[in-house]
mmCIF file with all atom_site columns, C-alpha atoms in Angstrom:
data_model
loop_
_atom_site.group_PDB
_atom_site.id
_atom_site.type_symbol
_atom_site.label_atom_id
_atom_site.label_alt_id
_atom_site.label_comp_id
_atom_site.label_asym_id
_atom_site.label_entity_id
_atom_site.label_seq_id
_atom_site.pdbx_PDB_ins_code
_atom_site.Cartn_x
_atom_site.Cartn_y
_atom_site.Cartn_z
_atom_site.occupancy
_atom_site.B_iso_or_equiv
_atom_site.pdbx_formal_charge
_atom_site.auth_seq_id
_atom_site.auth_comp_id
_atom_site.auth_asym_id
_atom_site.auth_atom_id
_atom_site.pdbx_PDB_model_num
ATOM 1   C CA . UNK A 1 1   ? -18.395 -46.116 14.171  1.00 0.00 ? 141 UNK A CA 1
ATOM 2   C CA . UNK A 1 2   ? -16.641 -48.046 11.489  1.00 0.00 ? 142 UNK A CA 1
ATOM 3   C CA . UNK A 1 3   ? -18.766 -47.538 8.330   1.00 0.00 ? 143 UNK A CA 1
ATOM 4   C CA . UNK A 1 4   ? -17.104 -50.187 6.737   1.00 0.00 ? 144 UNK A CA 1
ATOM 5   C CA . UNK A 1 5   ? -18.686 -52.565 8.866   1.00 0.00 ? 145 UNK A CA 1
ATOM 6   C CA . UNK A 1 6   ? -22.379 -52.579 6.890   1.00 0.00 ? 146 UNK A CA 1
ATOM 7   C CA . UNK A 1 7   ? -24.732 -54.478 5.908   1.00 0.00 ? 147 UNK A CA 1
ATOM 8   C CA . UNK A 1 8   ? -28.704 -54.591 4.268   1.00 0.00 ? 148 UNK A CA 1
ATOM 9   C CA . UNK A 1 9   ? -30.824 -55.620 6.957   1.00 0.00 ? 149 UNK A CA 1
ATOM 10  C CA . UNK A 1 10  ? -34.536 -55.022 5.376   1.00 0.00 ? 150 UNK A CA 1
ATOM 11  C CA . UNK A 1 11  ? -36.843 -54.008 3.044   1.00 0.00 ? 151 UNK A CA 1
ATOM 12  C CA . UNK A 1 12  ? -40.694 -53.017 3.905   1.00 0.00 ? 152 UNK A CA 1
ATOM 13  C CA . UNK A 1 13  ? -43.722 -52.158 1.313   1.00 0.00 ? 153 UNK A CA 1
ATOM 14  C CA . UNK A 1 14  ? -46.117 -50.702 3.859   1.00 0.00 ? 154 UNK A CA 1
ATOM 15  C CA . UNK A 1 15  ? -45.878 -48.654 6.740   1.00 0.00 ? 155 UNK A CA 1
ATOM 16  C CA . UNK A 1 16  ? -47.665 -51.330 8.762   1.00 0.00 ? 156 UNK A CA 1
ATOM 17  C CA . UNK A 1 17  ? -45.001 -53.662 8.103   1.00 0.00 ? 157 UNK A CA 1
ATOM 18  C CA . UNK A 1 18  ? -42.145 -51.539 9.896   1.00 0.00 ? 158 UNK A CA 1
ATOM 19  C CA . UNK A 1 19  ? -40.884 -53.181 12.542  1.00 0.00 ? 159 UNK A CA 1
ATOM 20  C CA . UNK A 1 20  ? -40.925 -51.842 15.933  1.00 0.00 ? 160 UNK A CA 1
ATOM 21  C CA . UNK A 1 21  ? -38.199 -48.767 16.644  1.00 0.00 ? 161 UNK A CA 1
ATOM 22  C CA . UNK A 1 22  ? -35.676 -50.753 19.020  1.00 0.00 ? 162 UNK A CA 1
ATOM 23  C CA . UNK A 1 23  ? -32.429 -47.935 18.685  1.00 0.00 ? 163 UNK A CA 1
ATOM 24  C CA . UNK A 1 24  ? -32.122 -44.690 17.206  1.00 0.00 ? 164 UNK A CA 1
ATOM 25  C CA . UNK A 1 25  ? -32.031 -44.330 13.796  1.00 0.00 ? 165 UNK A CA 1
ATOM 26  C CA . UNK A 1 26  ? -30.583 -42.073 10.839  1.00 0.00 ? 166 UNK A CA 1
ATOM 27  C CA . UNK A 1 27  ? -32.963 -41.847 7.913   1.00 0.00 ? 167 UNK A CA 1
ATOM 28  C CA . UNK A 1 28  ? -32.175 -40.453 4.352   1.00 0.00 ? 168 UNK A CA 1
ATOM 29  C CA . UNK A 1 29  ? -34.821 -38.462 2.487   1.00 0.00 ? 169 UNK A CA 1
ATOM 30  C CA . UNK A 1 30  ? -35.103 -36.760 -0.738  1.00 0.00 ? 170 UNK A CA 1
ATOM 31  C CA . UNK A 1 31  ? -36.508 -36.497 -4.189  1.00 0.00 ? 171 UNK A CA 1
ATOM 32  C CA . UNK A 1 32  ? -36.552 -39.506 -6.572  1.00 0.00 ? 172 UNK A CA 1
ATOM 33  C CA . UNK A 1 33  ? -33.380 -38.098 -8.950  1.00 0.00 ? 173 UNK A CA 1
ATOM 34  C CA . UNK A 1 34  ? -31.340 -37.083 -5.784  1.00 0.00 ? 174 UNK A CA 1
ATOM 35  C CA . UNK A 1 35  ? -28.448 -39.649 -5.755  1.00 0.00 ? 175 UNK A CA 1
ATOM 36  C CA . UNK A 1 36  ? -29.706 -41.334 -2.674  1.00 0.00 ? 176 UNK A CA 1
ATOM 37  C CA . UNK A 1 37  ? -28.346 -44.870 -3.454  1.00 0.00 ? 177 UNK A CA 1
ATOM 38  C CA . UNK A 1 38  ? -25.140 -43.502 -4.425  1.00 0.00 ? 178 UNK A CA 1
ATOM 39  C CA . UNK A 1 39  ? -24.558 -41.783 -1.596  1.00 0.00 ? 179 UNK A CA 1
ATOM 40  C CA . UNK A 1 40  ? -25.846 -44.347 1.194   1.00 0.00 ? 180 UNK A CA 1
ATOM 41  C CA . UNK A 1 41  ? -23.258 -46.653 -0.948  1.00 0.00 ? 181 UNK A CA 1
ATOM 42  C CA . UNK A 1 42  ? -20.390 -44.190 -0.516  1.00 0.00 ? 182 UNK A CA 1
ATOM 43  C CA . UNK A 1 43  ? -21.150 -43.733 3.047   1.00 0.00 ? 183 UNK A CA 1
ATOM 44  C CA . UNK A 1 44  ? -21.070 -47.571 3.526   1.00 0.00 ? 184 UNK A CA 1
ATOM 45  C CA . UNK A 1 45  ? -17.589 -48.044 1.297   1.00 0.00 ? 185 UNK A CA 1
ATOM 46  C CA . UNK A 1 46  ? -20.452 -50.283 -0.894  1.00 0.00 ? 186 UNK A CA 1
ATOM 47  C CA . UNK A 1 47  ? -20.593 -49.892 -4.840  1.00 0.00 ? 187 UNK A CA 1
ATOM 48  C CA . UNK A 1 48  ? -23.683 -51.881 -4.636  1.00 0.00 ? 188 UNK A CA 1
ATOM 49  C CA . UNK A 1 49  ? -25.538 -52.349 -1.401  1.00 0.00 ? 189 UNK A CA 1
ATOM 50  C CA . UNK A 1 50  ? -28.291 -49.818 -1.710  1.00 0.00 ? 190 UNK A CA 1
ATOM 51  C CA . UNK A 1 51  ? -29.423 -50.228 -5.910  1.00 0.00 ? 191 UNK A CA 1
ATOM 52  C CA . UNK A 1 52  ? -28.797 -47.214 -7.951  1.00 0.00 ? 192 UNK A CA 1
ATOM 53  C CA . UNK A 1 53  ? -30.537 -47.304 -10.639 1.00 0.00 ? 193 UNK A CA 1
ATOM 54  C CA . UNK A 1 54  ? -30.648 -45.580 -14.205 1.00 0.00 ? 194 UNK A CA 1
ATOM 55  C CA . UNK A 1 55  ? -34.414 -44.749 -13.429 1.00 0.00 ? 195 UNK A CA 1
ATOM 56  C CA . UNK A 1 56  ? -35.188 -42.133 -10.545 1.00 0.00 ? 196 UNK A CA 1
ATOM 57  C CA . UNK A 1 57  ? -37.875 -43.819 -7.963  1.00 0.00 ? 197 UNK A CA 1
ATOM 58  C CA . UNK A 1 58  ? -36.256 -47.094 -7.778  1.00 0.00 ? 198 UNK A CA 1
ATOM 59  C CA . UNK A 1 59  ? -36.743 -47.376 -4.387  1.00 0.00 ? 199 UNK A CA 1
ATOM 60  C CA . UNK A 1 60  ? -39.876 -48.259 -3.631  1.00 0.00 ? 200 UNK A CA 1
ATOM 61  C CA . UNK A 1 61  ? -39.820 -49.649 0.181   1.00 0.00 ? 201 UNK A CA 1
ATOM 62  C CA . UNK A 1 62  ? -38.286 -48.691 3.210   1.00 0.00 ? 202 UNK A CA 1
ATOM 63  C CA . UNK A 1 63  ? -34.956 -50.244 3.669   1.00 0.00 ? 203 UNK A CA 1
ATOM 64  C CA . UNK A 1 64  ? -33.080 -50.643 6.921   1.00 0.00 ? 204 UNK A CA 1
ATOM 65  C CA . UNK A 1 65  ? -29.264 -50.905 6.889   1.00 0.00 ? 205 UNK A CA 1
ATOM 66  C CA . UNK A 1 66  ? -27.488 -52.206 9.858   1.00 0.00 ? 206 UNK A CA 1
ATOM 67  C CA . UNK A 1 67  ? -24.016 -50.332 9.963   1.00 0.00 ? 207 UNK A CA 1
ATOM 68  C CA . UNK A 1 68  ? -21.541 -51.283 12.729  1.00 0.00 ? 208 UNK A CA 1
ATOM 69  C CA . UNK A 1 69  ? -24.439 -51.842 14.660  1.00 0.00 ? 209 UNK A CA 1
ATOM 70  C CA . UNK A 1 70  ? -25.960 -49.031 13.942  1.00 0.00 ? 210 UNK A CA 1
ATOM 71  C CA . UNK A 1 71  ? -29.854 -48.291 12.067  1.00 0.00 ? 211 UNK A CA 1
ATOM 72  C CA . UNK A 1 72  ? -28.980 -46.266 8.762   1.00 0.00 ? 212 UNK A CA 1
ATOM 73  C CA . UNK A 1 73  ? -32.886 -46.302 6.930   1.00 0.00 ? 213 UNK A CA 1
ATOM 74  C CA . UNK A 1 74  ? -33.430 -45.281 3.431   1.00 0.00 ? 214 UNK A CA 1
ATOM 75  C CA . UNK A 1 75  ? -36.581 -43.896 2.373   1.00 0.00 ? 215 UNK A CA 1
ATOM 76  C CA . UNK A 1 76  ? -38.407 -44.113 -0.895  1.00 0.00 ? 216 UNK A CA 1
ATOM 77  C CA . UNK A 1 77  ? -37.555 -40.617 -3.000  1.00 0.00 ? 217 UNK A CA 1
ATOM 78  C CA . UNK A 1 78  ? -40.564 -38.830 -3.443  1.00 0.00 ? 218 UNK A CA 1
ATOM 79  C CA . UNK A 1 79  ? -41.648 -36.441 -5.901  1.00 0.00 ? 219 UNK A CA 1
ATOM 80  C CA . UNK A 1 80  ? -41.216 -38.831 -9.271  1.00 0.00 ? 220 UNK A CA 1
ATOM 81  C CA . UNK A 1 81  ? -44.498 -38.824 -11.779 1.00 0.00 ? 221 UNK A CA 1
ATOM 82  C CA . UNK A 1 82  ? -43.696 -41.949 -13.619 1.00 0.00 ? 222 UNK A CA 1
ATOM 83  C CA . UNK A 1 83  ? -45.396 -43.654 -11.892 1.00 0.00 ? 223 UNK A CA 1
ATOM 84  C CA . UNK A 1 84  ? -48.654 -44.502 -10.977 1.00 0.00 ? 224 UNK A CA 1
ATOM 85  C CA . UNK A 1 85  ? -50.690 -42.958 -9.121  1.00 0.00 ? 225 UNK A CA 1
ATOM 86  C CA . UNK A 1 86  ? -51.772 -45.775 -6.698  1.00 0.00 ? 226 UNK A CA 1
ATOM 87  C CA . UNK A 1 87  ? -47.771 -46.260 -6.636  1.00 0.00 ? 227 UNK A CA 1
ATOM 88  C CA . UNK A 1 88  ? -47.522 -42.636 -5.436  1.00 0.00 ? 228 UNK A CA 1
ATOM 89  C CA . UNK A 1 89  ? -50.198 -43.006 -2.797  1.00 0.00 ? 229 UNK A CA 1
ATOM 90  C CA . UNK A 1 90  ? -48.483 -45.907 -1.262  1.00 0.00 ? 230 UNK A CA 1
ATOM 91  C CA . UNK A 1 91  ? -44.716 -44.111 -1.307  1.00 0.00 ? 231 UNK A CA 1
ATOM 92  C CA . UNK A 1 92  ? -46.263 -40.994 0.446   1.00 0.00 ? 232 UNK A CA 1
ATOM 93  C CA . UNK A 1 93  ? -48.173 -43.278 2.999   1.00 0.00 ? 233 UNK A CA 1
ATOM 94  C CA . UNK A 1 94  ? -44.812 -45.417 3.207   1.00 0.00 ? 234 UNK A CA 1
ATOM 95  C CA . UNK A 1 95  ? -43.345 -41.803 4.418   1.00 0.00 ? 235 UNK A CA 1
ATOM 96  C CA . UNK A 1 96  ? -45.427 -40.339 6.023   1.00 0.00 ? 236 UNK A CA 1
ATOM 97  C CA . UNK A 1 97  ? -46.344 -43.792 7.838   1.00 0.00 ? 237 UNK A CA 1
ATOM 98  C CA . UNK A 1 98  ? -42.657 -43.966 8.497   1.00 0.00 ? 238 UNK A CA 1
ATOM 99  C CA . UNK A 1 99  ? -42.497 -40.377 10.251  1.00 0.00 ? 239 UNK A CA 1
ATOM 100 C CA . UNK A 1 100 ? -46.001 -40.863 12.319  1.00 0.00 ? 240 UNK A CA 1
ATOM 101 C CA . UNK A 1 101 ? -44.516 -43.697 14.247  1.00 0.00 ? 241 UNK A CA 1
ATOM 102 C CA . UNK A 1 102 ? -42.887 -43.993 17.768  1.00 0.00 ? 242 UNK A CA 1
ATOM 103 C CA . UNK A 1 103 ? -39.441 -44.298 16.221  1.00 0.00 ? 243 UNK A CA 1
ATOM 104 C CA . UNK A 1 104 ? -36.490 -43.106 17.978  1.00 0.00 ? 244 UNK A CA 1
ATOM 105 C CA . UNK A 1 105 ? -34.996 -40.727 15.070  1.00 0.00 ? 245 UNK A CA 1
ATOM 106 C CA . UNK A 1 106 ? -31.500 -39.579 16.353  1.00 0.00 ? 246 UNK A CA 1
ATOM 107 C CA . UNK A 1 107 ? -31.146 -37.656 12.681  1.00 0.00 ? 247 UNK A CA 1
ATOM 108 C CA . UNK A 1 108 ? -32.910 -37.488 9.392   1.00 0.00 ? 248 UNK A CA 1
ATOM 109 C CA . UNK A 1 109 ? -30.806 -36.301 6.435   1.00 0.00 ? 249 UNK A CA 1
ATOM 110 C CA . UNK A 1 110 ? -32.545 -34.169 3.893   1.00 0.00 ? 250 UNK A CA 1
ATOM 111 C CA . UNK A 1 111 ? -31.142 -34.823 0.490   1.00 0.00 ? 251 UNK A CA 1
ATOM 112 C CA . UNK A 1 112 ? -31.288 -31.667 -1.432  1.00 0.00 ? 252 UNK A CA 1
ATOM 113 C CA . UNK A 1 113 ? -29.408 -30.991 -5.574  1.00 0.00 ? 253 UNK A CA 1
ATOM 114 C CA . UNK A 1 114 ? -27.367 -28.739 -5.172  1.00 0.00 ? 254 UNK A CA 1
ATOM 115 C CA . UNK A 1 115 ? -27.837 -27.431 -8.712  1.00 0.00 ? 255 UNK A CA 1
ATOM 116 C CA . UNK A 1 116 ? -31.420 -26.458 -8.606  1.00 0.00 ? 256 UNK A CA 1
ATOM 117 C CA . UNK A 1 117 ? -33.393 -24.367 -6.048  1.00 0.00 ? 257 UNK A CA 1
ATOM 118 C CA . UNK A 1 118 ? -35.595 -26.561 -3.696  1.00 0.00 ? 258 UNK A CA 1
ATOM 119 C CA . UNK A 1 119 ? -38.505 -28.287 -4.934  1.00 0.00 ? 259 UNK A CA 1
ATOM 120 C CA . UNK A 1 120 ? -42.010 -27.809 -3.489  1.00 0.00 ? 260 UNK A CA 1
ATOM 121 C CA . UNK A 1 121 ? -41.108 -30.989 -2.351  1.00 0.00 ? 261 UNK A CA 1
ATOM 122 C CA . UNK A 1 122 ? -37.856 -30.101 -0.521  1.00 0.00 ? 262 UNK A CA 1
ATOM 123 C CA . UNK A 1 123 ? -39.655 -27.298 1.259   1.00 0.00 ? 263 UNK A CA 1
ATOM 124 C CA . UNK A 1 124 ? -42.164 -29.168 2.138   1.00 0.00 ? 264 UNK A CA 1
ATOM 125 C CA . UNK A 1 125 ? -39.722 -31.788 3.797   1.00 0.00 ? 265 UNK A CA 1
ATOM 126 C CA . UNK A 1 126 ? -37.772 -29.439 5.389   1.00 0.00 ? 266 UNK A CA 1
ATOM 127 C CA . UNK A 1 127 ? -41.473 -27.937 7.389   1.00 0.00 ? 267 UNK A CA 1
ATOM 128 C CA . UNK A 1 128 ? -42.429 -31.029 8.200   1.00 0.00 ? 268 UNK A CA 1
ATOM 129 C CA . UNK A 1 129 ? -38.889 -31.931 9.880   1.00 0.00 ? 269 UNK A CA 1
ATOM 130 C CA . UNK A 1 130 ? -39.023 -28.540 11.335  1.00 0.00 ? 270 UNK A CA 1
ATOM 131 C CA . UNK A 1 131 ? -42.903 -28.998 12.532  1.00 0.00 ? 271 UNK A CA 1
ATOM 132 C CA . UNK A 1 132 ? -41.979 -32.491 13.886  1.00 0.00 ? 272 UNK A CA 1
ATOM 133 C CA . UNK A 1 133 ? -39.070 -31.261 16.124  1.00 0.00 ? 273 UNK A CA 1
ATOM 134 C CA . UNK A 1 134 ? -37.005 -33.392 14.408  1.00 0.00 ? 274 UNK A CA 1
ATOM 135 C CA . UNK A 1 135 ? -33.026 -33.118 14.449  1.00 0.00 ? 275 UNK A CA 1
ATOM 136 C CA . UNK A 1 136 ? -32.113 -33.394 10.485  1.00 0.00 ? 276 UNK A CA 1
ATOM 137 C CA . UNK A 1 137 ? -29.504 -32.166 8.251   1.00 0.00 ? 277 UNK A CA 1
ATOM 138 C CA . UNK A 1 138 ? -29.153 -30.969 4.785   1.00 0.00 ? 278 UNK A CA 1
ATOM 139 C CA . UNK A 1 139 ? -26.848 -33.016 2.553   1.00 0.00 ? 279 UNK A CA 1
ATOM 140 C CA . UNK A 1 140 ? -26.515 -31.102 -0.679  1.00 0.00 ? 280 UNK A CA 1
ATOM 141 C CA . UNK A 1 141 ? -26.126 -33.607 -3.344  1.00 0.00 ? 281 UNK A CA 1
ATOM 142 C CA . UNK A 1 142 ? -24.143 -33.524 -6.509  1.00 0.00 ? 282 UNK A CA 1
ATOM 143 C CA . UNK A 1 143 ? -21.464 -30.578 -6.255  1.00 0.00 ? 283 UNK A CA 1
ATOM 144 C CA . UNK A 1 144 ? -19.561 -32.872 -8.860  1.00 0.00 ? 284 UNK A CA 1
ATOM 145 C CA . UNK A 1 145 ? -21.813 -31.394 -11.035 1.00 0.00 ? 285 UNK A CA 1
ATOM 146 C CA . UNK A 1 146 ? -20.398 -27.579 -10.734 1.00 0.00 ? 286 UNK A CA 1
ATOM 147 C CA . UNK A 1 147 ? -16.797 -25.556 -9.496  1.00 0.00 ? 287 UNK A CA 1
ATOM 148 C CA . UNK A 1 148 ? -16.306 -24.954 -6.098  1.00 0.00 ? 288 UNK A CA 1
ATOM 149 C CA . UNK A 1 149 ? -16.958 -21.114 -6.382  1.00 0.00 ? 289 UNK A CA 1
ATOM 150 C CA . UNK A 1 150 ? -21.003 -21.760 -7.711  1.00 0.00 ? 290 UNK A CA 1
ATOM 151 C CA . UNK A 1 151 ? -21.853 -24.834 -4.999  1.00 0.00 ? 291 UNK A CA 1
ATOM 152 C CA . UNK A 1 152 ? -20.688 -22.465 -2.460  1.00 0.00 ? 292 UNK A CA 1
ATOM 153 C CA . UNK A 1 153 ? -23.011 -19.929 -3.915  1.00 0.00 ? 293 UNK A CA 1
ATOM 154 C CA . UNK A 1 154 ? -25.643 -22.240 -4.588  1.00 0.00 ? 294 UNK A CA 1
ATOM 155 C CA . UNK A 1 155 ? -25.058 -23.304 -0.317  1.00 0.00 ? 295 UNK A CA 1
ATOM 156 C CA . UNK A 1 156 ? -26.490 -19.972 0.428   1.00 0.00 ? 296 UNK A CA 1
ATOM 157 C CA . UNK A 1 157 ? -29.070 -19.376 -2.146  1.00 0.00 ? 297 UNK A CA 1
ATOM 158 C CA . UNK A 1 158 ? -30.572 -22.901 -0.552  1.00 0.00 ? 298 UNK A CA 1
ATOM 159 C CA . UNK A 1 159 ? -29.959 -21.735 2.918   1.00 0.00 ? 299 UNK A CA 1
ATOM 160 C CA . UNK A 1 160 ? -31.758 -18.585 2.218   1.00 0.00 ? 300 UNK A CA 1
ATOM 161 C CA . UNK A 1 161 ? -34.275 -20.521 0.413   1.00 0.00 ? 301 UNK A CA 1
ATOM 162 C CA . UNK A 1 162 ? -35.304 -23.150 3.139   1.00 0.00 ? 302 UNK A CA 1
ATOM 163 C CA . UNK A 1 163 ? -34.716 -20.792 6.175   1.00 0.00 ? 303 UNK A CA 1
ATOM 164 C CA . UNK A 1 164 ? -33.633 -23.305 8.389   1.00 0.00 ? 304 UNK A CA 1
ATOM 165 C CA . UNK A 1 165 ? -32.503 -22.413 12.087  1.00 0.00 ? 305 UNK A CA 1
ATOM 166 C CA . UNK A 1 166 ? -28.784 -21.472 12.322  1.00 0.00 ? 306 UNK A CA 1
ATOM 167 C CA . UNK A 1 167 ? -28.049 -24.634 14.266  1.00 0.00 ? 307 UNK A CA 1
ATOM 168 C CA . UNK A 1 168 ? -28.618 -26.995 10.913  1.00 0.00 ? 308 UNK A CA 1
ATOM 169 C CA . UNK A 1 169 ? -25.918 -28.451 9.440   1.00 0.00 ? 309 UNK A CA 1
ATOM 170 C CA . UNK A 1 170 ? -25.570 -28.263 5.467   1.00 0.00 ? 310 UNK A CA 1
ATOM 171 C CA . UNK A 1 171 ? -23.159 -30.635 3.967   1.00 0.00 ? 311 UNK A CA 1
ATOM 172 C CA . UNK A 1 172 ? -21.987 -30.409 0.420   1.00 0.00 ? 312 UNK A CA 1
ATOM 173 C CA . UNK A 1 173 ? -21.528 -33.647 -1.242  1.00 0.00 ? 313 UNK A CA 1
ATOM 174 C CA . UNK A 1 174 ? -20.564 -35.911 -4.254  1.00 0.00 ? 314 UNK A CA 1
ATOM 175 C CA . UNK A 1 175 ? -20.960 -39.543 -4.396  1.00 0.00 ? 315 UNK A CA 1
ATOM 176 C CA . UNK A 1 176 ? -18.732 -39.117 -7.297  1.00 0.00 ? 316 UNK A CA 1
ATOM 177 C CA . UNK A 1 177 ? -15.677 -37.432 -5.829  1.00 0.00 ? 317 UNK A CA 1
ATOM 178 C CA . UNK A 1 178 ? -16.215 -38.327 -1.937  1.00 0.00 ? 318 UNK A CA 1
ATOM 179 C CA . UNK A 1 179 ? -16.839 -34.535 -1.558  1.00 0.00 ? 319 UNK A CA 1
ATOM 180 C CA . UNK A 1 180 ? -18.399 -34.056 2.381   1.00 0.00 ? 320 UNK A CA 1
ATOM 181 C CA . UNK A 1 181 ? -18.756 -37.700 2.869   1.00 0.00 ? 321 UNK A CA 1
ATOM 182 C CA . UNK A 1 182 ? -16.475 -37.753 5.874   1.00 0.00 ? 322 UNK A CA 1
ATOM 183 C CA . UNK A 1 183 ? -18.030 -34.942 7.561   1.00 0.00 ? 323 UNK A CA 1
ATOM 184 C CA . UNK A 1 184 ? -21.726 -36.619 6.637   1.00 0.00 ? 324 UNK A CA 1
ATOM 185 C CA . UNK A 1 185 ? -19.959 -39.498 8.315   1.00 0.00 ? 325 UNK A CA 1
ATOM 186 C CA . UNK A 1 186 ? -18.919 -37.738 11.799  1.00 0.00 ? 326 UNK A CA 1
ATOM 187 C CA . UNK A 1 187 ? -22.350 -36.202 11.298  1.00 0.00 ? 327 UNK A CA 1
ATOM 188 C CA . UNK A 1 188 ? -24.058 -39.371 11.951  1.00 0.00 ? 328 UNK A CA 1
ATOM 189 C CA . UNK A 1 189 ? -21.370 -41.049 14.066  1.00 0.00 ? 329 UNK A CA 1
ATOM 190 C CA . UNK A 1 190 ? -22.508 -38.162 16.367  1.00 0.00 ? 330 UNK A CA 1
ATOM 191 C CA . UNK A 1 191 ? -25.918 -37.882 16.101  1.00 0.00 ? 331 UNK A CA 1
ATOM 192 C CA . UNK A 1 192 ? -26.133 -41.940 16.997  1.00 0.00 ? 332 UNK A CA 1
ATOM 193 C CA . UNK A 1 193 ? -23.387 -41.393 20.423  1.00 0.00 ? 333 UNK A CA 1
ATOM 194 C CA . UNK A 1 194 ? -21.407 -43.844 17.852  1.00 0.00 ? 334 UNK A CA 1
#
């Protein structure tokens, strides 16, 4: 699956737009401030295809990526309160909307920071993946941020924390420094028979 090979496809408001699920897909989750965009960008070799932004919650719609053929989806981050609330209502039916459809999900990654314990959020992500059946992934973001020594520590304290079965993978990353990207790569390559 050659990553280079991408390109933005979509972008929906409302769950109700979504098109119809035609292949399987890899979707990206995670809170607001969780370095999303960057890291769908250094996944695609892209500085900007999927907006970063200096304000968390940019993304605000569902948007579909088409990558060597392949469906990469980005969903909005959740969790950020400034906003509105209406605003927050329609992200969390965007979600959720996204999740309760026939879609043929092949992976979700769960985009976790590495430098805090999970959010109520995260946890409650994690459930719901786990509830749903659904094959995921834990990409731990931002290990720029600390030495190699504490993001290995912090890898277990958030293992221990979400109490995933032993068959998840957790992949520590940096958008920054490329750290994990490859293996996030052969990850998905996998997960999509790519």
């Amino acid at each position: 699956m050659n990553f280079h090979n991408a390109s933005f496809k979509a972008a929906y408001g409302t769950s109700a737009q979504l098109p119809t699920s035609t292949q399987p897909e890899v979707s990206f989750a995670g809170r607001s401030n969780v370095g999303k965009s960057s890291l769908l960008n250094k996944l695609m070799y892209r500085k900007g295809l999927a907006k970063v932004s200096s304000t968390p919650g940019k993304t605000a719609t569902v948007n579909f990526y088409d990558v060597d053929g392949q469906a990469l989806v980005d969903l909005p981050g959740y969790g950020y309160a400034k906003v509105s609330k209406s605003e927050l209502g329609r992200w969390s039916d965007l979600i959720e909307g996204y999740f309760n459809q026939d879609r043929q999900f092949a992976l979700v990654v769960s985009l976790i920071d590495i430098r805090h314990e999970p959010s109520a959020l995260d946890r409650h992500m994690v459930q719901f993946l786990q509830d749903a059946e659904l094959p995921f992934a834990i990409a731990l973001t931002k290990a720029d941020k600390m030495s190699k020594q504490q993001a290995m520590k912090q890898l277990s304290m958030i293992r221990k924390a979400l109490n995933t079965p032993k068959e998840v993978p957790y992949v520590v990353t940096s958008a920054e420094k490329g750290t994990g990207i490859e293996e996030l790569r052969r990850l998905i390559a996998d997960a999509l028979g790519a």
